[in-house]
Short mmCIF file of C-alpha atoms in Angstrom, two decimals:
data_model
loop_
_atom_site.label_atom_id
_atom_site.label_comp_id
_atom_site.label_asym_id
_atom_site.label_seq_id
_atom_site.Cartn_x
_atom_site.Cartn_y
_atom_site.Cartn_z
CA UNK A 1 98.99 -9.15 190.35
CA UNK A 2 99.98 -8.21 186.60
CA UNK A 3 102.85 -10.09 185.34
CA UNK A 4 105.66 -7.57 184.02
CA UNK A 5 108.41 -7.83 181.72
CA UNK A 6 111.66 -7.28 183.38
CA UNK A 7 112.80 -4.38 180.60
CA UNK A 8 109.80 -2.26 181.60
CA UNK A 9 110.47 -3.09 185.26
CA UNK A 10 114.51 -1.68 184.62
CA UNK A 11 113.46 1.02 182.24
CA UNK A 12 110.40 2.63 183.83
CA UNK A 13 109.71 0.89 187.54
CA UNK A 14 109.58 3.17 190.56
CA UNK A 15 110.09 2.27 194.38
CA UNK A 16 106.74 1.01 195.81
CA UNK A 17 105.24 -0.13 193.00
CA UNK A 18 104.29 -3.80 192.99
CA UNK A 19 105.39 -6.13 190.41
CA UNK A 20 105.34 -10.00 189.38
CA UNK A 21 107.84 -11.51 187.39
CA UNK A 22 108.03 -15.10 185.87
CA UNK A 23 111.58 -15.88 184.31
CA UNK A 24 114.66 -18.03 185.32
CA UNK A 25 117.12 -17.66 187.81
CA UNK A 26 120.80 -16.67 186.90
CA UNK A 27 122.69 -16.55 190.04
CA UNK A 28 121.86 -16.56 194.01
CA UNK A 29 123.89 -15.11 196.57
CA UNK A 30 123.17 -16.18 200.34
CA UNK A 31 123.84 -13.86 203.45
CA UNK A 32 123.16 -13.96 206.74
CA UNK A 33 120.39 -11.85 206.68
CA UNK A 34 119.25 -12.20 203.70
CA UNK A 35 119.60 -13.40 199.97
CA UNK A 36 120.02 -12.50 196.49
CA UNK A 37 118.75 -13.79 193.74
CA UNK A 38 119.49 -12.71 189.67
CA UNK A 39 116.33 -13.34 187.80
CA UNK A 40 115.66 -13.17 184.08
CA UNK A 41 112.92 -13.26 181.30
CA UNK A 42 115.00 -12.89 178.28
CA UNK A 43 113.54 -9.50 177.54
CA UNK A 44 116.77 -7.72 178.03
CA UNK A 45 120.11 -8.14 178.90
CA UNK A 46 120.11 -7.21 182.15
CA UNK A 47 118.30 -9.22 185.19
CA UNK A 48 116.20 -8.03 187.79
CA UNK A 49 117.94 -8.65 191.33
CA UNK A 50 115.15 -10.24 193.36
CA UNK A 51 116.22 -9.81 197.36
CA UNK A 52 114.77 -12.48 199.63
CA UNK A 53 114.09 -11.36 203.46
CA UNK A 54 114.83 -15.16 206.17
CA UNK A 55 111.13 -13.88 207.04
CA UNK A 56 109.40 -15.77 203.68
CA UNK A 57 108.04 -18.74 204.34
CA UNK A 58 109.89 -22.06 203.89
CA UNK A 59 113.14 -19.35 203.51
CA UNK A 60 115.67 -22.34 204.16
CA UNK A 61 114.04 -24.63 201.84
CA UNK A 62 113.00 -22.19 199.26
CA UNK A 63 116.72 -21.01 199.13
CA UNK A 64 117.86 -24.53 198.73
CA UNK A 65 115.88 -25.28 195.40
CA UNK A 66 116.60 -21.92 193.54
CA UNK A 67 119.84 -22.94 191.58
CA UNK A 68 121.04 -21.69 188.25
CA UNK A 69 118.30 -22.69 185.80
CA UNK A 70 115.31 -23.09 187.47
CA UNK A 71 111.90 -21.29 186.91
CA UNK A 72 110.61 -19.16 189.11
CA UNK A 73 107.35 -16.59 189.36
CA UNK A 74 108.20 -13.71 191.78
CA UNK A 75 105.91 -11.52 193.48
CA UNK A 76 106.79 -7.93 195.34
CA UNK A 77 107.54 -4.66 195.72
CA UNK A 78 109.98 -2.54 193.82
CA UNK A 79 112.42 -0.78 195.91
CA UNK A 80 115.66 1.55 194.92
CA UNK A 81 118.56 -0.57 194.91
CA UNK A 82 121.79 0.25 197.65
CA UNK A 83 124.23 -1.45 195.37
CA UNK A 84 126.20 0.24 192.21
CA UNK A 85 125.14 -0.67 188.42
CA UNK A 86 121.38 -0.92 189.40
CA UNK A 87 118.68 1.32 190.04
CA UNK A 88 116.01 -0.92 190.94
CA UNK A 89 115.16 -4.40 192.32
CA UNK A 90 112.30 -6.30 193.80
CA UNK A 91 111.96 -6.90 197.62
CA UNK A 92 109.91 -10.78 197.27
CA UNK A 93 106.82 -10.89 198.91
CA UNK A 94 105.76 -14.77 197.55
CA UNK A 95 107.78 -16.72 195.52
CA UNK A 96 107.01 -19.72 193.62
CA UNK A 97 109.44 -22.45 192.17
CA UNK A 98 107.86 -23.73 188.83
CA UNK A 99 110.34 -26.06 187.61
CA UNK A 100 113.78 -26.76 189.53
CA UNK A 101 116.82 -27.69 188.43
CA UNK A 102 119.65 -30.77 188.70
CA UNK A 103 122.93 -27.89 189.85
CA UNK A 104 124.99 -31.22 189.26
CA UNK A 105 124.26 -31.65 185.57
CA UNK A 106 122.57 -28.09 184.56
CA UNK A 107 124.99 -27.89 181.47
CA UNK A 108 125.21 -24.08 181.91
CA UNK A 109 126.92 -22.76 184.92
CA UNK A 110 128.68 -19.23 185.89
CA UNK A 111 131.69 -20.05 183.90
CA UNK A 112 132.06 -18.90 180.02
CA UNK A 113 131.48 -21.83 177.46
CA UNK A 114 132.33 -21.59 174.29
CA UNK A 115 130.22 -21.15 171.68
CA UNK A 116 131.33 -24.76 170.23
CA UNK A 117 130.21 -25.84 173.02
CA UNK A 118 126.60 -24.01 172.96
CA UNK A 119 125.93 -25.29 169.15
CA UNK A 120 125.56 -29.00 171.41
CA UNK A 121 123.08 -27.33 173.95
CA UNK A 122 121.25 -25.36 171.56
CA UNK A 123 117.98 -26.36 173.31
CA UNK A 124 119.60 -23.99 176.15
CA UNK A 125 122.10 -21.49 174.97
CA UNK A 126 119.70 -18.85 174.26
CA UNK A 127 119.65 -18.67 177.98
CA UNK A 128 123.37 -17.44 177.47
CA UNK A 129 124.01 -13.52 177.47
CA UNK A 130 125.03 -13.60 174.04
CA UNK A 131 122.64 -15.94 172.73
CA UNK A 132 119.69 -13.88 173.88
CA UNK A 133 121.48 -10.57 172.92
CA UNK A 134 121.65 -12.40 169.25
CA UNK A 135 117.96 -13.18 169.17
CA UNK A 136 116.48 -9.91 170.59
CA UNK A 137 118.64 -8.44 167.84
CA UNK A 138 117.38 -11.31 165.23
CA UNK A 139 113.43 -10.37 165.94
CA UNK A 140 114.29 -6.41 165.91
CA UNK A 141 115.10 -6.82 162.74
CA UNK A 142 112.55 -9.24 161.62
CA UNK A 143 110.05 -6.91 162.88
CA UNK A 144 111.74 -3.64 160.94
CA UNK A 145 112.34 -6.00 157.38
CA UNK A 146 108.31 -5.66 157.93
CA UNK A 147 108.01 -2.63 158.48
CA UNK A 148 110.32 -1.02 155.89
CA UNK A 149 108.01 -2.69 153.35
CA UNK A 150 104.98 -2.22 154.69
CA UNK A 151 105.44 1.69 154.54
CA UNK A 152 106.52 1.76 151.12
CA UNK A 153 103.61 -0.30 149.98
CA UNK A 154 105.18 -3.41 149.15
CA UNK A 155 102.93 -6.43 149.52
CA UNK A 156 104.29 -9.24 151.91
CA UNK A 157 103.73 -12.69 149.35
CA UNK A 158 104.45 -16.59 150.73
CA UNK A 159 106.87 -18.56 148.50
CA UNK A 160 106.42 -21.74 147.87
CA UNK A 161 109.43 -23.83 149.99
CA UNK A 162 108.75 -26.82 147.59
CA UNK A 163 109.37 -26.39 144.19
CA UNK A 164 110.63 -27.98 140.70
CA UNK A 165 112.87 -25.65 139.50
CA UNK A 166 116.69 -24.49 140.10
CA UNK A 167 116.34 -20.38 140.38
CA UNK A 168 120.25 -20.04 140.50
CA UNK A 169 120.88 -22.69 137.94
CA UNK A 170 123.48 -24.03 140.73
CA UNK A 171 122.16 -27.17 141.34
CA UNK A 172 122.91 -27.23 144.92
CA UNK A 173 118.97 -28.54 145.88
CA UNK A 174 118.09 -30.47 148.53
CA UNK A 175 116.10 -33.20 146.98
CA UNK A 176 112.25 -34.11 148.46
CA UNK A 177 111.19 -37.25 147.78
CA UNK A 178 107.91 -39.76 148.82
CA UNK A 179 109.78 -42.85 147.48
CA UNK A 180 110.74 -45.68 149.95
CA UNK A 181 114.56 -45.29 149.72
CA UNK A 182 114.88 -49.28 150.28
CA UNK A 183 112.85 -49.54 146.99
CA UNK A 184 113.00 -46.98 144.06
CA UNK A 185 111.36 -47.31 141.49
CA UNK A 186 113.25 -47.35 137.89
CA UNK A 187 112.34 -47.34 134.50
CA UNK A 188 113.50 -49.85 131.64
CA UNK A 189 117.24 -47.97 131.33
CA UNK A 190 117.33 -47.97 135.29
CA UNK A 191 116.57 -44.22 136.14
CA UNK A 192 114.77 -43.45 138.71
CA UNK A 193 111.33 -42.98 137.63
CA UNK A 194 110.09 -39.82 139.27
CA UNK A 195 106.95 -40.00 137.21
CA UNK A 196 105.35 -42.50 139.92
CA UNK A 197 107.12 -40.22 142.68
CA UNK A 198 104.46 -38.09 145.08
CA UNK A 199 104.68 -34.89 142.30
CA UNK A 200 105.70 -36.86 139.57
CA UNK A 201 108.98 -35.15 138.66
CA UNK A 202 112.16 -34.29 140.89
CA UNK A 203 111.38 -31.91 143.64
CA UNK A 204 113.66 -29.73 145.72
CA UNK A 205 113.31 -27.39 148.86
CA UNK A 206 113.42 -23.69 147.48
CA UNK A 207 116.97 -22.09 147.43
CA UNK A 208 115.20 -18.37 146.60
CA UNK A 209 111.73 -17.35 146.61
CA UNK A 210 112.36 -14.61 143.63
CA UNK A 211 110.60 -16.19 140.54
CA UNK A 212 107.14 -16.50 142.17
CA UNK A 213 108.26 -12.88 143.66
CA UNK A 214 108.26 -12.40 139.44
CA UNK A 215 105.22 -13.52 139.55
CA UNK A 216 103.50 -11.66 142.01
CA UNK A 217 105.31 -8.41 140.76
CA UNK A 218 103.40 -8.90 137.70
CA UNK A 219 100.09 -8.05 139.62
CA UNK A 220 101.25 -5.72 142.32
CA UNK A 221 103.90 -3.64 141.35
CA UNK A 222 106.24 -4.06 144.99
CA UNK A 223 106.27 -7.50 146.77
CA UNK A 224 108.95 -9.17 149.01
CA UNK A 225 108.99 -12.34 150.57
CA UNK A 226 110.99 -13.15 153.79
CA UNK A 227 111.14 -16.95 154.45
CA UNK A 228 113.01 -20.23 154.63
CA UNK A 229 115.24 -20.81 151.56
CA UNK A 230 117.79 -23.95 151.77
CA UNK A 231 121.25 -24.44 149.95
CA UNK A 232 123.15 -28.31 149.53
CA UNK A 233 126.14 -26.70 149.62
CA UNK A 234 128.52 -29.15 151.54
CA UNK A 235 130.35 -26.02 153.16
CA UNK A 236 131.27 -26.39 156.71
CA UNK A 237 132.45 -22.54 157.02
CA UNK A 238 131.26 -19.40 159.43
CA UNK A 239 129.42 -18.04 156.71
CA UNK A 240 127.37 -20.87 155.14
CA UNK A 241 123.84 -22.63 156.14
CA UNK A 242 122.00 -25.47 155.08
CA UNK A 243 118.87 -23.51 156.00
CA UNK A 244 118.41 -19.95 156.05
CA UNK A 245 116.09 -16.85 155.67
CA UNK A 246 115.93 -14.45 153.11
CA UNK A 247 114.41 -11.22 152.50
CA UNK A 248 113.92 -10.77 148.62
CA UNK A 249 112.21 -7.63 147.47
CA UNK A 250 111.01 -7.47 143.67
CA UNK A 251 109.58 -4.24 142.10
CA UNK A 252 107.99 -3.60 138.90
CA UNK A 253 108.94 -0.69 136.51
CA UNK A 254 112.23 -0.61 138.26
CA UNK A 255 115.60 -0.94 136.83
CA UNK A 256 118.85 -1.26 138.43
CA UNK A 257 119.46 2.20 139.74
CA UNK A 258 116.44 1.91 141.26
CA UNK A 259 116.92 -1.51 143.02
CA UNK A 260 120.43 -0.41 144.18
CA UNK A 261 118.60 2.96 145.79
CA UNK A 262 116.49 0.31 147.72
CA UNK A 263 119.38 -1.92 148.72
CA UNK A 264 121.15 1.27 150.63
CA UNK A 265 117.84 3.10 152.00
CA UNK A 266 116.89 -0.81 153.75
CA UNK A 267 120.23 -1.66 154.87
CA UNK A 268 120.52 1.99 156.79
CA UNK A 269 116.26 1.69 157.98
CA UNK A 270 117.72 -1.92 159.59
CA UNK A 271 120.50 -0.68 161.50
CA UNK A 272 118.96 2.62 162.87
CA UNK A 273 116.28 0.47 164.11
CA UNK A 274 118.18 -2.08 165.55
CA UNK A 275 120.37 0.38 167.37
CA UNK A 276 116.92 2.01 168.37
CA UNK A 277 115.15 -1.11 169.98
CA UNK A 278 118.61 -3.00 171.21
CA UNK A 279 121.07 -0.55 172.76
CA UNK A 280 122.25 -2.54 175.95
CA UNK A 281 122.87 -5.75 173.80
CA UNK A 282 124.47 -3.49 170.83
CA UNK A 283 126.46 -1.79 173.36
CA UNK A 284 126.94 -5.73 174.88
CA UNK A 285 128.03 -7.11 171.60
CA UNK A 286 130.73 -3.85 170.98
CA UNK A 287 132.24 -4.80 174.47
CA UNK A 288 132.37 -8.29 174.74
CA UNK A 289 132.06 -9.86 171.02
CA UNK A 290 133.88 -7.35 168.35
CA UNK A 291 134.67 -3.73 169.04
CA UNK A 292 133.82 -2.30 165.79
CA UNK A 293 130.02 -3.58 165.84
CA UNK A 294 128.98 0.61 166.88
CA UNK A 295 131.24 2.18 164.60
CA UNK A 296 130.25 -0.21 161.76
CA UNK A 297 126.47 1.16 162.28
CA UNK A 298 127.59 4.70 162.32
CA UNK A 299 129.46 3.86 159.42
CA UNK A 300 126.48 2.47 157.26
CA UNK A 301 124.23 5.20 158.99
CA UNK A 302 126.51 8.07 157.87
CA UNK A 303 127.67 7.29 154.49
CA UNK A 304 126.00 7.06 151.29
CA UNK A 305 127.63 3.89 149.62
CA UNK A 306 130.17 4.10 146.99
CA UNK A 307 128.64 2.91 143.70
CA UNK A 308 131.86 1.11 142.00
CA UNK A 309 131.50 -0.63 138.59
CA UNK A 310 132.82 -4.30 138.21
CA UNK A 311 135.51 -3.52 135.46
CA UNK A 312 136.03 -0.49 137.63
CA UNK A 313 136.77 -2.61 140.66
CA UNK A 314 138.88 -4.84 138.83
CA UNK A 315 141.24 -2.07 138.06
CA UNK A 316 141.20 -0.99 141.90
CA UNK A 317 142.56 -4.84 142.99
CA UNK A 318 144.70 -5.15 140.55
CA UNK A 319 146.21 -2.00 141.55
CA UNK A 320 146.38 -2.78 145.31
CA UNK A 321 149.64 -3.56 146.81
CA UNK A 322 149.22 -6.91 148.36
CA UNK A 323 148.65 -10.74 146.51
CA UNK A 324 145.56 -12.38 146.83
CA UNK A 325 144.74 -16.02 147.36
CA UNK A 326 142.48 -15.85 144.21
CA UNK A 327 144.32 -14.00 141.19
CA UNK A 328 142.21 -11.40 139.89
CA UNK A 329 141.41 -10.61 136.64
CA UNK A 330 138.59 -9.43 134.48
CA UNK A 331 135.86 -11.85 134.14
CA UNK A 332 136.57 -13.65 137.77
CA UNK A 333 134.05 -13.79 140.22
CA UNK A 334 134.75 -12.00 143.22
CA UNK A 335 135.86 -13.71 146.28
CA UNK A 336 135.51 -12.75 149.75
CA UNK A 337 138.96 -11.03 149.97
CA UNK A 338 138.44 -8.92 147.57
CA UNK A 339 135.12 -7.69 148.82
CA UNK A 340 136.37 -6.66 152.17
CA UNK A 341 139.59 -5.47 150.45
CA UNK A 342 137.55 -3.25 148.68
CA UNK A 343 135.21 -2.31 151.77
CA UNK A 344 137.43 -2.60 154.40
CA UNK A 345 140.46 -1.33 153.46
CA UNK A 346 140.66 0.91 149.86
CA UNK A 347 136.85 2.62 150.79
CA UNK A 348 136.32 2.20 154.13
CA UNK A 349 132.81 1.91 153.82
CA UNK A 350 129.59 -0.09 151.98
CA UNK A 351 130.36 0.05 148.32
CA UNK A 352 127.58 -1.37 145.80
CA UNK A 353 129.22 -3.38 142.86
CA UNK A 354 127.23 -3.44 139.49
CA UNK A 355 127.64 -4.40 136.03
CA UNK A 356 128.69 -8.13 136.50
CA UNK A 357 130.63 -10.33 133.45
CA UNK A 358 127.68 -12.45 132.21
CA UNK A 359 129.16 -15.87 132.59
CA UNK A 360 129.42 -15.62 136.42
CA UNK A 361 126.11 -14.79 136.96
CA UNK A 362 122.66 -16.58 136.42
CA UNK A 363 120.20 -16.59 133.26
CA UNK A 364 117.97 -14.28 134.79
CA UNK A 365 119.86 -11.07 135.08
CA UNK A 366 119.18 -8.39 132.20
CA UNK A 367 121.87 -8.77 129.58
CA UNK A 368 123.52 -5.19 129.31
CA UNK A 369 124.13 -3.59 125.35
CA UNK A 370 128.01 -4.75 125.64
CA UNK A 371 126.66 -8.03 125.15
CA UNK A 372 129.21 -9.17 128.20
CA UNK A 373 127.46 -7.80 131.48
CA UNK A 374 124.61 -8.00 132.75
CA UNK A 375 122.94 -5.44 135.19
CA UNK A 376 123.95 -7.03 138.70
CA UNK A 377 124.68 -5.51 141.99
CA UNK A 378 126.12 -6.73 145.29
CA UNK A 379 126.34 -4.66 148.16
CA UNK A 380 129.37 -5.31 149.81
CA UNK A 381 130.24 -4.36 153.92
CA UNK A 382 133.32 -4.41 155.83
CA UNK A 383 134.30 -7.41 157.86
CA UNK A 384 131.59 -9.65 155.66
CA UNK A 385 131.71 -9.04 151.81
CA UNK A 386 128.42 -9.51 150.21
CA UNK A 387 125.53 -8.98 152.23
CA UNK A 388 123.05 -8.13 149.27
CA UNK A 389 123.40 -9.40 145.72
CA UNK A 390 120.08 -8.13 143.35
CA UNK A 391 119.65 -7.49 139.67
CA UNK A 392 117.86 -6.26 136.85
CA UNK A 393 115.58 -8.70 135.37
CA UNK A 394 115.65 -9.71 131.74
CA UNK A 395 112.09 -9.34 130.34
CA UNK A 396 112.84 -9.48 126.91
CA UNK A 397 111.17 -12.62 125.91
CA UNK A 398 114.23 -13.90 123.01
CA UNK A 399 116.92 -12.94 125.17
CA UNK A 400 115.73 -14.83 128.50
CA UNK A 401 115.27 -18.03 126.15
CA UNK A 402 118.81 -17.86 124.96
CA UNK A 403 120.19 -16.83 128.27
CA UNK A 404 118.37 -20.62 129.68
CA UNK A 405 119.88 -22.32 126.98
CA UNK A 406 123.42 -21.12 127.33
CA UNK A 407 123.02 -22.05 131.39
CA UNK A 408 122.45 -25.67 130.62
CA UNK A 409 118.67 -25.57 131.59
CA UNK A 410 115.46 -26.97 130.65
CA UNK A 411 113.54 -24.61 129.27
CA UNK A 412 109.99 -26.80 130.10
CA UNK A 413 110.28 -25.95 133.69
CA UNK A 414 110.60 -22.56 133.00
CA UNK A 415 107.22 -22.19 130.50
CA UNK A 416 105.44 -19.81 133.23
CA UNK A 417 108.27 -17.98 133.96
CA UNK A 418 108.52 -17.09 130.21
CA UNK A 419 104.95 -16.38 129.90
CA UNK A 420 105.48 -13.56 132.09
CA UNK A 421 107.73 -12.17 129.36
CA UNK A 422 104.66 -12.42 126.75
CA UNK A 423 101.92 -11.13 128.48
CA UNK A 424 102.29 -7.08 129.51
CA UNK A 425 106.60 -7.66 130.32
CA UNK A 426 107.87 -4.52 132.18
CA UNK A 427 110.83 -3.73 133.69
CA UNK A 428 111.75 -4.89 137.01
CA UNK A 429 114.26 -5.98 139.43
CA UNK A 430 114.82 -7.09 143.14
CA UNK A 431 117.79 -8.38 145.46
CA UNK A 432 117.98 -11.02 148.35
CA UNK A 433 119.74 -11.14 151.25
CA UNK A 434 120.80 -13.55 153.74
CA UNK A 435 119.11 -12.93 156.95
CA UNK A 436 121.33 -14.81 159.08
CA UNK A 437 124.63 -13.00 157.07
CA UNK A 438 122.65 -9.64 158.36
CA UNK A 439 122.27 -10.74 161.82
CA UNK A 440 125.98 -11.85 161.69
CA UNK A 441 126.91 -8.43 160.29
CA UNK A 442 125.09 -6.11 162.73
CA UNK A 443 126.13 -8.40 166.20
CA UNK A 444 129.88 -9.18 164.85
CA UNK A 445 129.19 -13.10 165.43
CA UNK A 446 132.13 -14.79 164.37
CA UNK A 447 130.08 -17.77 163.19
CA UNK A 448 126.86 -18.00 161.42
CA UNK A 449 125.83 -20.94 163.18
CA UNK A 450 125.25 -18.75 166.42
CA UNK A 451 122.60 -16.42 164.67
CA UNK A 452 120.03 -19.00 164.36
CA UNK A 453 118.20 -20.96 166.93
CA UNK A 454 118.68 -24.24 165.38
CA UNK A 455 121.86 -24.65 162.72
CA UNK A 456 121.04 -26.69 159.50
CA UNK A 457 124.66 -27.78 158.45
CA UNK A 458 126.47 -30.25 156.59
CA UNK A 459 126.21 -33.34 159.35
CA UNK A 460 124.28 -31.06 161.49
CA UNK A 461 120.10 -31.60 162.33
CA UNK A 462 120.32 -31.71 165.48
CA UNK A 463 117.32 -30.10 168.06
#
């Protein structure tokens, strides 16, 4: 018999039909005449009630060994359920315990854990309700990032993940090294002497994939990458990773109108296809995690986004009737208050904020004719802030030289970036955004960490 997934067996199974299903069981309930057991396969929210007739063979035993946890492939037919909130379930015929379970030291029983707790057990949580809500949710939009590109004719590029240069100019890198840390090599003044290290020069995990996106823009007009990037940022908040995705578009003969157009049109594609292909764990996450998560994706859905200068948004806190933590003032970098101060509560909706001052934001960005911007955009959404920060590129070959120099950098490990401004420079721009920020966006997660299978935090490498 054909193995089925339980969300085809809820959605579109009809009484008689026969049906296998291989998953894990949730809960049991014993009766006299019968039992009941809750079985799921992570494909949806919802499990499949699995009824058990005294009849089966080995009933008493059988019974005995299916506890919360344990693995189980079920044979049978469907029949129309008696009981209220279900249409369907599956009268057993044969069923088959693959892997059982300790009851007395399963970790994850009927009662709610926290989600502290879960981050220890992440080799189980995702057998949690919310857990698996967040990753159906995580791949529907993995799979329409894909497809949003893929119709427009962008072509999907692999970033390196090891790399020699510093694209933000932060130095917050992770550091990759073949040297035997008991015994480092050093030269005559007592550096360390990277030139006998396995690249010969310092090397760092990637923290954005959007020069070589340059690069690759250069040949084929639209690209985007959508990989691991990774940040040393020793920031043990709800909103920061060690290790994270990002989608990072980059388009040639665009400039920053046109990158902001893309920003809105993908943020609205992800969101009506997330509502489309995860209603009952949408609908889950509105009920049982934050109440706004529906109305926020009607929100971005039905509203184009406000398109608010820097200077201009400057004015609008300084005119708001409440103190900040962080003092505003022209030439400040935004802070998360005032980005959901400004989406939140004065708009009420996404807002897209361009024209940045030029010392808060990196060399790259195209240096606007007021000498003191440059032409940078952040879109910003209520209850997060930024969720997509993009730019204009500089191409002008003078300009991007003196822009390296005034951020402190070596302009040697920037000599092929620079050759794309002398050989057929055009135009272009791109943004990133942080998957996991997304993901925490569109679910209403509190904390970042529970978006993401396996947490890479400060202390944290667990699993």
């Amino acid at each position: 018999m054909e193995q089925r997934r339980i969300i085809q067996i809820l959605r579109h199974g009809v009484p008689d039909e026969t049906a296998c299903v291989r998953g894990w069981v949730r809960t049991k309930r014993e009766l006299k005449q019968f039992s009941f057991v809750e079985v799921n396969d992570g494909s949806s929210l919802a499990n499949l009630q699995v009824v058990l007739d005294p009849e089966l063979p080995d009933y008493d035993t059988l019974v005995k060994c299916l506890n919360t946890g344990a693995s189980v492939e079920v044979s049978g037919t469907l029949v129309e359920s008696p009981a209220k909130g279900q249409r369907i379930e599956l009268k057993a015929t044969t069923v088959t315990v693959c892997g059982e379970v300790d009851s007395e030291t399963y970790p994850l029983q009927k009662k709610r854990h926290s989600f502290e707790f879960l981050r220890t057990i992440a080799h189980l949580r995702s057998r949690t309700n919310t857990l698996g809500a967040v990753f159906r949710v995580r791949n529907a939009a993995s799979d329409a990032i894909h497809r949003f590109f893929q119709e427009r004719g962008f072509l999907w590029i692999h970033t390196p993940i090891l790399t020699a240069s510093d694209c933000e100019g932060a130095g917050e890198l992770l550091s990759v090294t073949h040297f035997d840390l008991a015994d480092v090599p050093r030269t005559e003044a007592q550096a360390v002497d990277y030139s006998r290290d396995f690249f010969g020069k310092p090397a760092y995990l990637t923290v954005s994939g959007q020069l070589e996106a340059e690069v690759m823009a250069m040949a084929f007009g639209n690209v985007y990458t959508f990989g691991p990037t990774f940040r040393a940022e020793n920031s043990n908040t709800s909103r920061h990773l060690a290790e994270f995705w990002m989608i990072e578009p980059e388009m040639a003969f665009c400039d920053l109108a046109g990158d902001m157009d893309l920003a809105e049109d993908f943020l609205k594609y992800l969101f009506n296809a997330v509502l489309e292909a995860c209603p009952e764990d949408m609908e889950f996450f509105n009920q049982r995690i934050d109440k706004g998560v529906l109305e926020r994706a009607e929100n971005i859905l039905r509203h184009d986004f406000e398109r608010v200068s820097y200077t201009e948004a400057i004015e609008l806190l300084e005119k708001a009737d409440r103190t900040f933590e962080f003092p505003v003032e022209w030439g400040v970098d935004l802070q998360s208050e005032h980005e959901r101060y400004l989406a939140e509560e004065l708009l009420g909706k996404p807002l897209i904020v361009y024209n940045y001052p030029r010392n808060i934001k990196a060399f790259y960005m195209r240096l606007n004719d007021d000498e003191k911007t440059v032409a940078a955009m952040d879109v910003l959404v209520p209850k997060i802030g930024e969720i997509i920060g993009g730019s204009q590129r500089e191409e002008r070959l003078d300009v991007l030289e003196r822009r390296i120099r005034e951020s402190g950098l070596n302009r040697e490990d920037y000599w092929w970036y620079l050759d794309l401004r002398r050989y057929g420079s055009v135009s272009h721009a791109g943004f990133g955004l942080g998957f996991e920020r997304l993901v925490q966006f569109v679910t209403g997660m509190a904390n970042i960490r529970d978006v993401i299978p396996f947490p890479r935090a400060p202390l944290t490498i667990d699993f």
